[in-house]
Each structure stands twice: as structure tokens, then as C-alpha cells.
Coordinates of C-alpha atoms and ligand atoms in Angstrom, one line a residue:
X11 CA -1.4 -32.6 -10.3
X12 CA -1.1 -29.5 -8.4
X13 CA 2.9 -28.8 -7.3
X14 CA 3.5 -27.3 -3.9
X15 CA 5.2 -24.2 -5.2
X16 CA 1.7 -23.1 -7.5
X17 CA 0.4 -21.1 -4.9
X18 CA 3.4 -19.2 -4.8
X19 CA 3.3 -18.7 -8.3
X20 CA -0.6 -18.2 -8.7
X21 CA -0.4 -15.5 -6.0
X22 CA 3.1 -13.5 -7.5
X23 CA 0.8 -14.1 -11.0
X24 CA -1.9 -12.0 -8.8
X25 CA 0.2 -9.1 -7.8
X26 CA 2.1 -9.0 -10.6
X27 CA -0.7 -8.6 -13.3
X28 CA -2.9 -6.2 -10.2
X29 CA -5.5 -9.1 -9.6
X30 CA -4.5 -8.3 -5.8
X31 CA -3.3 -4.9 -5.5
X32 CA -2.9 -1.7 -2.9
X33 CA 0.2 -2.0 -0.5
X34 CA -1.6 -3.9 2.7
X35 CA -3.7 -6.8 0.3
X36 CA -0.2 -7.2 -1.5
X37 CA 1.3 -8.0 1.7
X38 CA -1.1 -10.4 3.7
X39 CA -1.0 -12.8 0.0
X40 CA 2.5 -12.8 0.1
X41 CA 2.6 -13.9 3.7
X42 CA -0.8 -16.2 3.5
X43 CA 1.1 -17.8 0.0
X44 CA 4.1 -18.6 2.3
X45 CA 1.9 -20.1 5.2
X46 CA -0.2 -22.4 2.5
X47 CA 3.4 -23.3 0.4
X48 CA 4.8 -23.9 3.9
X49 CA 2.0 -26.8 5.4
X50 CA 2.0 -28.5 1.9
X51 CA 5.8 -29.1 1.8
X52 CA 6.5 -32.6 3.1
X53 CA 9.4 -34.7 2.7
X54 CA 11.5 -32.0 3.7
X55 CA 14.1 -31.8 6.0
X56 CA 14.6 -28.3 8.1
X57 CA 17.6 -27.1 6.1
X58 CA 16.0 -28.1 2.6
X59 CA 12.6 -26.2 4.0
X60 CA 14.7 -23.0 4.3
X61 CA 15.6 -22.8 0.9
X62 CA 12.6 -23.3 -0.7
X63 CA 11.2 -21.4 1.8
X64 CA 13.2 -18.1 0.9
X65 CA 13.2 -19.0 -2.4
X66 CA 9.4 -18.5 -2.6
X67 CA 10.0 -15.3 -0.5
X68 CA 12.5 -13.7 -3.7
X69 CA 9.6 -14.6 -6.1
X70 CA 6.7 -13.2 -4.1
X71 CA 8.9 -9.9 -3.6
X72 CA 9.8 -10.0 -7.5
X73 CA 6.5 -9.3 -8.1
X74 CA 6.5 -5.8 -7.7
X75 CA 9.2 -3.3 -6.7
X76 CA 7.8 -0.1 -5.0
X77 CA 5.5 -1.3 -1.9
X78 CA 7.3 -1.8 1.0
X79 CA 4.7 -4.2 2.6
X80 CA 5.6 -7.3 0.0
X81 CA 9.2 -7.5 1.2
X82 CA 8.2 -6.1 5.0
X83 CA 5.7 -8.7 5.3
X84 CA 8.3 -11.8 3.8
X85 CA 11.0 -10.8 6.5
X86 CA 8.7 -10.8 8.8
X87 CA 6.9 -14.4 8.4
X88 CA 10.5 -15.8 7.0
X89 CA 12.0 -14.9 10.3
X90 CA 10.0 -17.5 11.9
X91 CA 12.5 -20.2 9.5
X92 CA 14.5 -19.5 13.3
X93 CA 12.4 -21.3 15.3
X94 CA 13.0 -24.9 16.6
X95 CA 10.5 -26.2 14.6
X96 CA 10.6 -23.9 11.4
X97 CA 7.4 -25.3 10.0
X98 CA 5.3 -23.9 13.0
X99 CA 8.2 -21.2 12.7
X100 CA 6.6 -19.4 9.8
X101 CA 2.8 -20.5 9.9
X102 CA 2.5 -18.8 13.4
X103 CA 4.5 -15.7 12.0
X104 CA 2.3 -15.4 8.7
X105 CA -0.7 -15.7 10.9
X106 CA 0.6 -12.9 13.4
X107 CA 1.6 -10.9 10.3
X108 CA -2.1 -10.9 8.6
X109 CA -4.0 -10.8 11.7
X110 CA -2.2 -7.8 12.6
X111 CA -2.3 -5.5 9.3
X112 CA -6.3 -6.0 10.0
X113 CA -5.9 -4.5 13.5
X114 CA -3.9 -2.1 12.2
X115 CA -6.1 -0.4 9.6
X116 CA -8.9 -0.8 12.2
X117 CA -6.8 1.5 14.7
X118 CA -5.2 3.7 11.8
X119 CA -9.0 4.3 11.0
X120 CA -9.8 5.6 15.1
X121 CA -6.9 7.5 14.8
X122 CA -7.2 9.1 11.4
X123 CA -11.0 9.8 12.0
X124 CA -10.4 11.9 15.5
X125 CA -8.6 14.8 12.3
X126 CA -12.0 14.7 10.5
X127 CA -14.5 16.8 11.6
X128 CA -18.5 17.2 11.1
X129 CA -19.2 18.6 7.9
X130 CA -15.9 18.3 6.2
X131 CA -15.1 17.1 2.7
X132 CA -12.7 14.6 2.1
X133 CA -10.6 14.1 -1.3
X134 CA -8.7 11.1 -1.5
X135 CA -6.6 9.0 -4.3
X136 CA -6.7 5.8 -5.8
X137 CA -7.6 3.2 -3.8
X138 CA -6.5 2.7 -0.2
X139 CA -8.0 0.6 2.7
X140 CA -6.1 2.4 5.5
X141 CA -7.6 5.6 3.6
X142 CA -11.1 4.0 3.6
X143 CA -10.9 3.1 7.1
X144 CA -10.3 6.7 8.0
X145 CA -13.5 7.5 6.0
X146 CA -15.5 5.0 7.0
X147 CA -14.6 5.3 10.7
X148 CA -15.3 9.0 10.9
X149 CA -18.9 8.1 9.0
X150 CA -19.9 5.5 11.7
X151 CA -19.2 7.9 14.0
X152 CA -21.7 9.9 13.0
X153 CA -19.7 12.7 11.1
X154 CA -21.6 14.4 8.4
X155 CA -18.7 14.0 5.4
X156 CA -18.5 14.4 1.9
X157 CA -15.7 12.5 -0.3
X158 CA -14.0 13.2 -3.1
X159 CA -12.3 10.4 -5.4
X160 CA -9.8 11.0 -8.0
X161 CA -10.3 8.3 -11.2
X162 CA -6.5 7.8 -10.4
X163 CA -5.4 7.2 -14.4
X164 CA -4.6 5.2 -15.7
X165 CA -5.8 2.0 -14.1
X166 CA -9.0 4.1 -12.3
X167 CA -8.6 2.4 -8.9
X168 CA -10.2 5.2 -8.1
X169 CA -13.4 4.0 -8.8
X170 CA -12.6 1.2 -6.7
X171 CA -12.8 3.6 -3.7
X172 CA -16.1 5.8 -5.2
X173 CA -18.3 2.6 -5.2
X174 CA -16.7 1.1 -2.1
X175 CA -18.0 4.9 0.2
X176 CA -20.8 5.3 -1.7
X177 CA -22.2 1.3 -0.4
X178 CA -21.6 2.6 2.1
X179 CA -24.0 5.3 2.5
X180 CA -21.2 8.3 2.0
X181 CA -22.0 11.4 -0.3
X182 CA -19.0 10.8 -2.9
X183 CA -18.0 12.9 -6.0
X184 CA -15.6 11.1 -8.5
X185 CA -13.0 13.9 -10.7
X186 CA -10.8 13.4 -13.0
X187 CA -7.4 13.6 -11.9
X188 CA -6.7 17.2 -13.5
X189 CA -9.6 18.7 -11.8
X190 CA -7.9 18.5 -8.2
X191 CA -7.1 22.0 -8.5
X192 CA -9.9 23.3 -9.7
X193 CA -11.9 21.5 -6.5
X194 CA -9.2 22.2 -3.7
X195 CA -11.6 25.2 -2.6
X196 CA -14.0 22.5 -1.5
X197 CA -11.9 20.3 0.1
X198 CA -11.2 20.5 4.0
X199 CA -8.5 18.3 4.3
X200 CA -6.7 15.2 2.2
X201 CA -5.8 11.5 3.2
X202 CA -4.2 9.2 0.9
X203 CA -3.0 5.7 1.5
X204 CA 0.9 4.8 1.5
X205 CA 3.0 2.4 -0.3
X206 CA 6.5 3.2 1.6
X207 CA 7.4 6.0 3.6
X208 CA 11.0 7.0 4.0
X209 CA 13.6 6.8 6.7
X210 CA 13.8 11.1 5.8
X211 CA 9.7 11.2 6.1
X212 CA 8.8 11.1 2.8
X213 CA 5.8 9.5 1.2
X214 CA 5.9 7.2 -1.9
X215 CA 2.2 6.7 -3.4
X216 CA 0.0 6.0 -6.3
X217 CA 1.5 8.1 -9.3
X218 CA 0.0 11.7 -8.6
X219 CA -0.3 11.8 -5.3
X220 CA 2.3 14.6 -5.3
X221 CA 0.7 16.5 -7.1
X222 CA -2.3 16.8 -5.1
X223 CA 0.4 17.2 -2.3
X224 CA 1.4 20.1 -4.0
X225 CA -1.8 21.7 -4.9
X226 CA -3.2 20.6 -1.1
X227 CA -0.1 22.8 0.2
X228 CA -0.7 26.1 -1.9
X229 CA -4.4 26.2 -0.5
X230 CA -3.7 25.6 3.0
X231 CA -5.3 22.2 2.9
X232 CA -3.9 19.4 5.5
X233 CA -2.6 16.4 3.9
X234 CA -2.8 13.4 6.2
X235 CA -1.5 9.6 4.9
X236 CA -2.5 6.8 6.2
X237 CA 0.0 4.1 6.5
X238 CA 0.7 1.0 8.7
X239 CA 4.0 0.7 9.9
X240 CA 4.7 -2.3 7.7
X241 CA 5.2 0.2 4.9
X242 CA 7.7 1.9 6.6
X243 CA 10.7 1.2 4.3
X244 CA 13.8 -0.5 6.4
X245 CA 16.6 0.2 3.9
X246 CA 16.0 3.8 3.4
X247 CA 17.3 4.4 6.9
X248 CA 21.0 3.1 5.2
X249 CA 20.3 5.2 1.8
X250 CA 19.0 2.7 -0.4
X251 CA 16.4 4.5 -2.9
X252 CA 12.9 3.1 -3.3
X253 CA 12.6 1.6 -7.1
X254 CA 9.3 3.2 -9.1
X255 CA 7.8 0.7 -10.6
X256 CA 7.1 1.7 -14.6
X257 CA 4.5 0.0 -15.8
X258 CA 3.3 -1.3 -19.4
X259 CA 2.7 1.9 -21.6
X260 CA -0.6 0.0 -23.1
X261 CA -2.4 0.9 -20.0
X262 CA -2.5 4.2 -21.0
X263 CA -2.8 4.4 -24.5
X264 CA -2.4 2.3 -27.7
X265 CA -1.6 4.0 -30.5
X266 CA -1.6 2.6 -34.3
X267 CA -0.5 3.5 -37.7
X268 CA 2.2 6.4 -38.2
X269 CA 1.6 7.3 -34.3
X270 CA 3.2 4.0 -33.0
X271 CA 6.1 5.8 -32.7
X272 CA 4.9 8.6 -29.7
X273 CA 7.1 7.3 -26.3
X274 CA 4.5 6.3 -23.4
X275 CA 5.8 6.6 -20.4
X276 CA 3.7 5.0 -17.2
X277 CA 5.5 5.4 -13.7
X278 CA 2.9 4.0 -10.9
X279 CA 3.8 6.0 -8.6
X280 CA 5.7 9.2 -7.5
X281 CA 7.6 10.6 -4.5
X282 CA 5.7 13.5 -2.0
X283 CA 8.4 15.4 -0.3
X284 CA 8.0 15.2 3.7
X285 CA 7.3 18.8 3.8
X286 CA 4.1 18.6 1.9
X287 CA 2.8 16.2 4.6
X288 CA 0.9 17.0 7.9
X289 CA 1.2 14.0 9.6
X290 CA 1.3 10.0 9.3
X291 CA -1.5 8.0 10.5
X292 CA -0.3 4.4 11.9
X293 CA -1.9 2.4 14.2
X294 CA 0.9 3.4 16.5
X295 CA -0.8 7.0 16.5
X296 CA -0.1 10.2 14.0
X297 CA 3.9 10.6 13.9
X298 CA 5.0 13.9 12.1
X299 CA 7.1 12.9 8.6
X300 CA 10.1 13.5 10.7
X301 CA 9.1 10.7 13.2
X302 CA 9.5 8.2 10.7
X303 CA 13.4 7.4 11.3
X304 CA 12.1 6.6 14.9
X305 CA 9.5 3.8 13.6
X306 CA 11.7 2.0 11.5
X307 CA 14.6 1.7 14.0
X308 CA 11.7 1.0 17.2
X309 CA 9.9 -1.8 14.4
X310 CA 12.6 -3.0 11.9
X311 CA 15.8 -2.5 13.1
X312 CA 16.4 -5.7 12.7
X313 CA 15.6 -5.8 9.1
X314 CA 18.3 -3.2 7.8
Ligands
RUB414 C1 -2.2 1.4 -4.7 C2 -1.9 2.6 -4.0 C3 -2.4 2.7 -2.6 C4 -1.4 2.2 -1.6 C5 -2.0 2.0 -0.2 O1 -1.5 1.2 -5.9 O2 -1.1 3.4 -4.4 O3 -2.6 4.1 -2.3 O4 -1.0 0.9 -2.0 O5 -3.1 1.1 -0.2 P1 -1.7 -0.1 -6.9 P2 -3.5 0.3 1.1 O6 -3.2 0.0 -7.3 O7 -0.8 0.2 -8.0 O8 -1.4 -1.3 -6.1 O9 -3.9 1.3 2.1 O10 -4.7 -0.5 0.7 O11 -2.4 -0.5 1.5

């Protein structure tokens, strides 16, 4: 027989092992786990539905340690536990959370297309939907644009995003990761998604992302993220550091024999310094990397 807490399991199984991955999808599981755990729980009375309640909330954010969005998002539906009826509490608050990271990437996409311009060529990495929206939104609006996708090594969500834009009718090149440099010449400008972004403006995304940052910087080429306020990281604003999540070194290679012994290292993701950054894309509108102390204390002051 199915137990109550399996959902929260199945879905911190999910994220943990990448079956749902990329900052915004991590985020509405978490809170759509906690609205499903939360009608099944009967029996219950408020005070014993708190605990179990936030202790489904430490194992959804155990998951994984970098994006912002899987704790954001279980603050913000477990603050509903404060409501006379707690039940309701945290259904309506998961609901509200969801509903509104699909409104957001929708707006993030209007805003972020109005910086793309006919005939430009877009490069992008990994595999972002508040990226895609921008793409997609400046293609349906009629914008004659070219895309570039990185294979994003070592898990290649990059591909992800190559067969997503080309269904949809876009002219897209994948590259191997290395070859960003070589290609920067074509390239008109650069959006990327966001896992967290930093009380000081800085951007923490899919591992080489700085990189391109970097490269994006030398040649003049804006570099635009796209990220919903949700991954705005709370605790950076009191100096807490964002944890990189390393990952298993057998997604990059397996070696055998006498060359078991070569160190792997895997980090998914990497730090771009707020001054390799153009501007933010929310669905708030574009904030410079310096506006984003002002977001966190106007949206989550009052989860520090
Ligand atoms: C995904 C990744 C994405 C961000 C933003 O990493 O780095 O760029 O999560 O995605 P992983 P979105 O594949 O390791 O989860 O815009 O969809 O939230």
C-alpha cells in the first residue's frame, strides 16, 4: 500500500537522480509534492501536520544544494502552515506558487524578447525554460533569429534545448562547449537561464556558464540571464555562500585498469561575476546585477 510520505520521496528521488531537473521544474515538484503529501495526510491534528509537513520540506530541499527555487519555493508554500486552517494553508500557497513561476517565464519571455532584435543570433547554455521563453517569444513575434546551443557536458542538456527550438521551427546550431570562442564572432548577444543570483548581483548557472561570460565580455557581446525572482537567493543578502553541487565523477568519464586512479572532478555549476552581466531578466522587468539586493529585500525579506 502506498504511504502518504511516497510522493515526497518519489519526487526528491526525481530531482535528486535529474528525472526533473532545471531550477523552475525543480521548484513547482517540490511545491506540487507538498500540496499532494498535504491532502492525503488524515488523522492529523494541526500541530502533528506541521511537523511532517516541514519535515517533507528538509527532504525535498536535500535533494539538491545549488538552485535557489527548491528551498524558495518550500518557504514559500510552507508559510501557508500559518493559516487557520493549515491544510487549505499550504494547498492554496503551492497552487499560488506553481501558477505563478508559469506566469512568470511567460512575462520573463515579453520582456527578454523586446533585447532581441531581427536577424540576430542567439547562443545559449544548457537547458533553460525562462531562456527558451525568451527565444521562443522573440520567434512568435516574428523576429528572424538564429540559435546557438552548447551540448553543456557532461549531461548534454543542451540537446534538450537544440530539439526543443528546432520543433519549434527555429534555425539552431548545436557546438561543443569548447567551440564558444571560436563562434563568439557570430553571435549577437547571450541568454542563459539562472539557478540563484546573488544578494551582490552575481549569477550561479550550469557549470560553464562563466566561461562563456567571459569569452561573451572580451567580444563585446551582451550577456542577458533570464531568471525568475524565485531564484533570487535570500540568504546571500546575510553572507551565506551558495553550495556547488559536485556531482558523480562517472558522468563524465569511467576509466578502467591502471587509469582508475586519474581524480574526476564534476562541479555542476559555476559562479559568473556580476560584472560579466548586462542585465537580469525577471518578470518584474530587466534589473541591472546591482538591482538584485533590492529584489530579495522587496520579495523575501521575510525569508532571511
Ligand atoms: C540546469 C541549469 C539551468 C537553470 C535554469 O541545470 O543550469 O540553466 O536551472 O533553468 P541542471 P530554468 O540540468 O543541472 O538542473 O530556467 O528552467 O529554471
Amino acid at each position: 500500500m502506498e504511504r502518504e510520505i511516497d510522493v515526497i520521496k518519489e519526487t526528491f528521488e526525481k530531482i535528486k537522480n535529474m528525472e526533473i531537473r532545471g531550477a523552475g521544474r525543480i521548484g513547482r515538484a517540490a511545491a506540487n509534492a507538498l500540496k499532494t503529501y498535504a491532502l492525503k495526510i488524515q488523522d492529523l491534528n494541526d500541530e502533528e501536520f506541521k511537523i511532517r509537513m516541514k519535515k517533507a520540506g528538509e527532504l525535498l530541499v536535500s535533494a539538491r544544494p545549488t538552485a535557489v527555487s527548491l528551498p524558495n519555493a518550500v518557504k514559500f508554500v510552507l508559510k501557508g502552515l500559518e493559516d487557520e486552517n493549515p491544510k487549505i494553508g499550504v494547498v492554496k500557497r503551492a497552487e499560488e506558487f506553481i501558477n505563478s513561476s508559469l506566469k512568470a517565464i511567460e512575462n520573463i519571455g515579453k520582456f527578454g524578447a523586446n533585447r532581441i532584435r531581427d536577424g540576430d543570433t542567439i547562443l545559449t547554455h544548457c537547458n533553460s525554460e525562462a531562456a527558451i521563453s525568451v527565444i521562443k517569444t522573440a520567434y512568435d513575434e516574428g523576429k528572424e533569429i538564429k540559435v546557438f546551443c552548447t551540448e553543456t557536458r557532461p549531461r548534454n542538456q543542451g540537446y534538450i534545448t537544440a530539439k526543443t527550438l528546432y520543433d519549434y521551427g527555429i534555425d539552431t546550431t548545436l557546438i561543443v562547449d569548447s567551440a564558444v570562442r571560436y563562434f563568439i564572432r557570430e553571435i549577437d548577444i547571450v541568454v542563459v537561464g539562472a539557478d540563484a543570483i546573488t544578494a551582490n548581483g552575481c549569477l550561479v548557472n550550469k557549470i560553464g556558464t562563466s566561461q562563456i561570460a567571459l569569452v561573451a565580455n572580451e567580444s563585446r557581446v551582451p550577456f542577458l540571464t533570464a531568471a525568475e525572482t524565485y531564484k533570487f537567493h535570500p540568504k546571500t543578502i546575510v553572507g551565506e555562500l551558495i553550495e556547488i553541487e559536485e556531482r558523480d565523477p562517472s558522468e563524465v568519464v569511467v576509466f578502467e585498469g591502471k587509469y582508475k586512479g586519474i581524480k574526476i572532478r564534476n562541479p555542476a555549476f559555476d559562479v559568473t561575476p556580476s560584472k560579466y552581466i548586462d542585465a537580469i531578466i525577471t518578470e518584474v522587468g530587466l534589473i541591472p546585477p546591482q538591482g538584485a539586493w533590492y529584489i530579495i529585500e522587496k520579495y523575501f525579506g521575510w525569508l532571511k
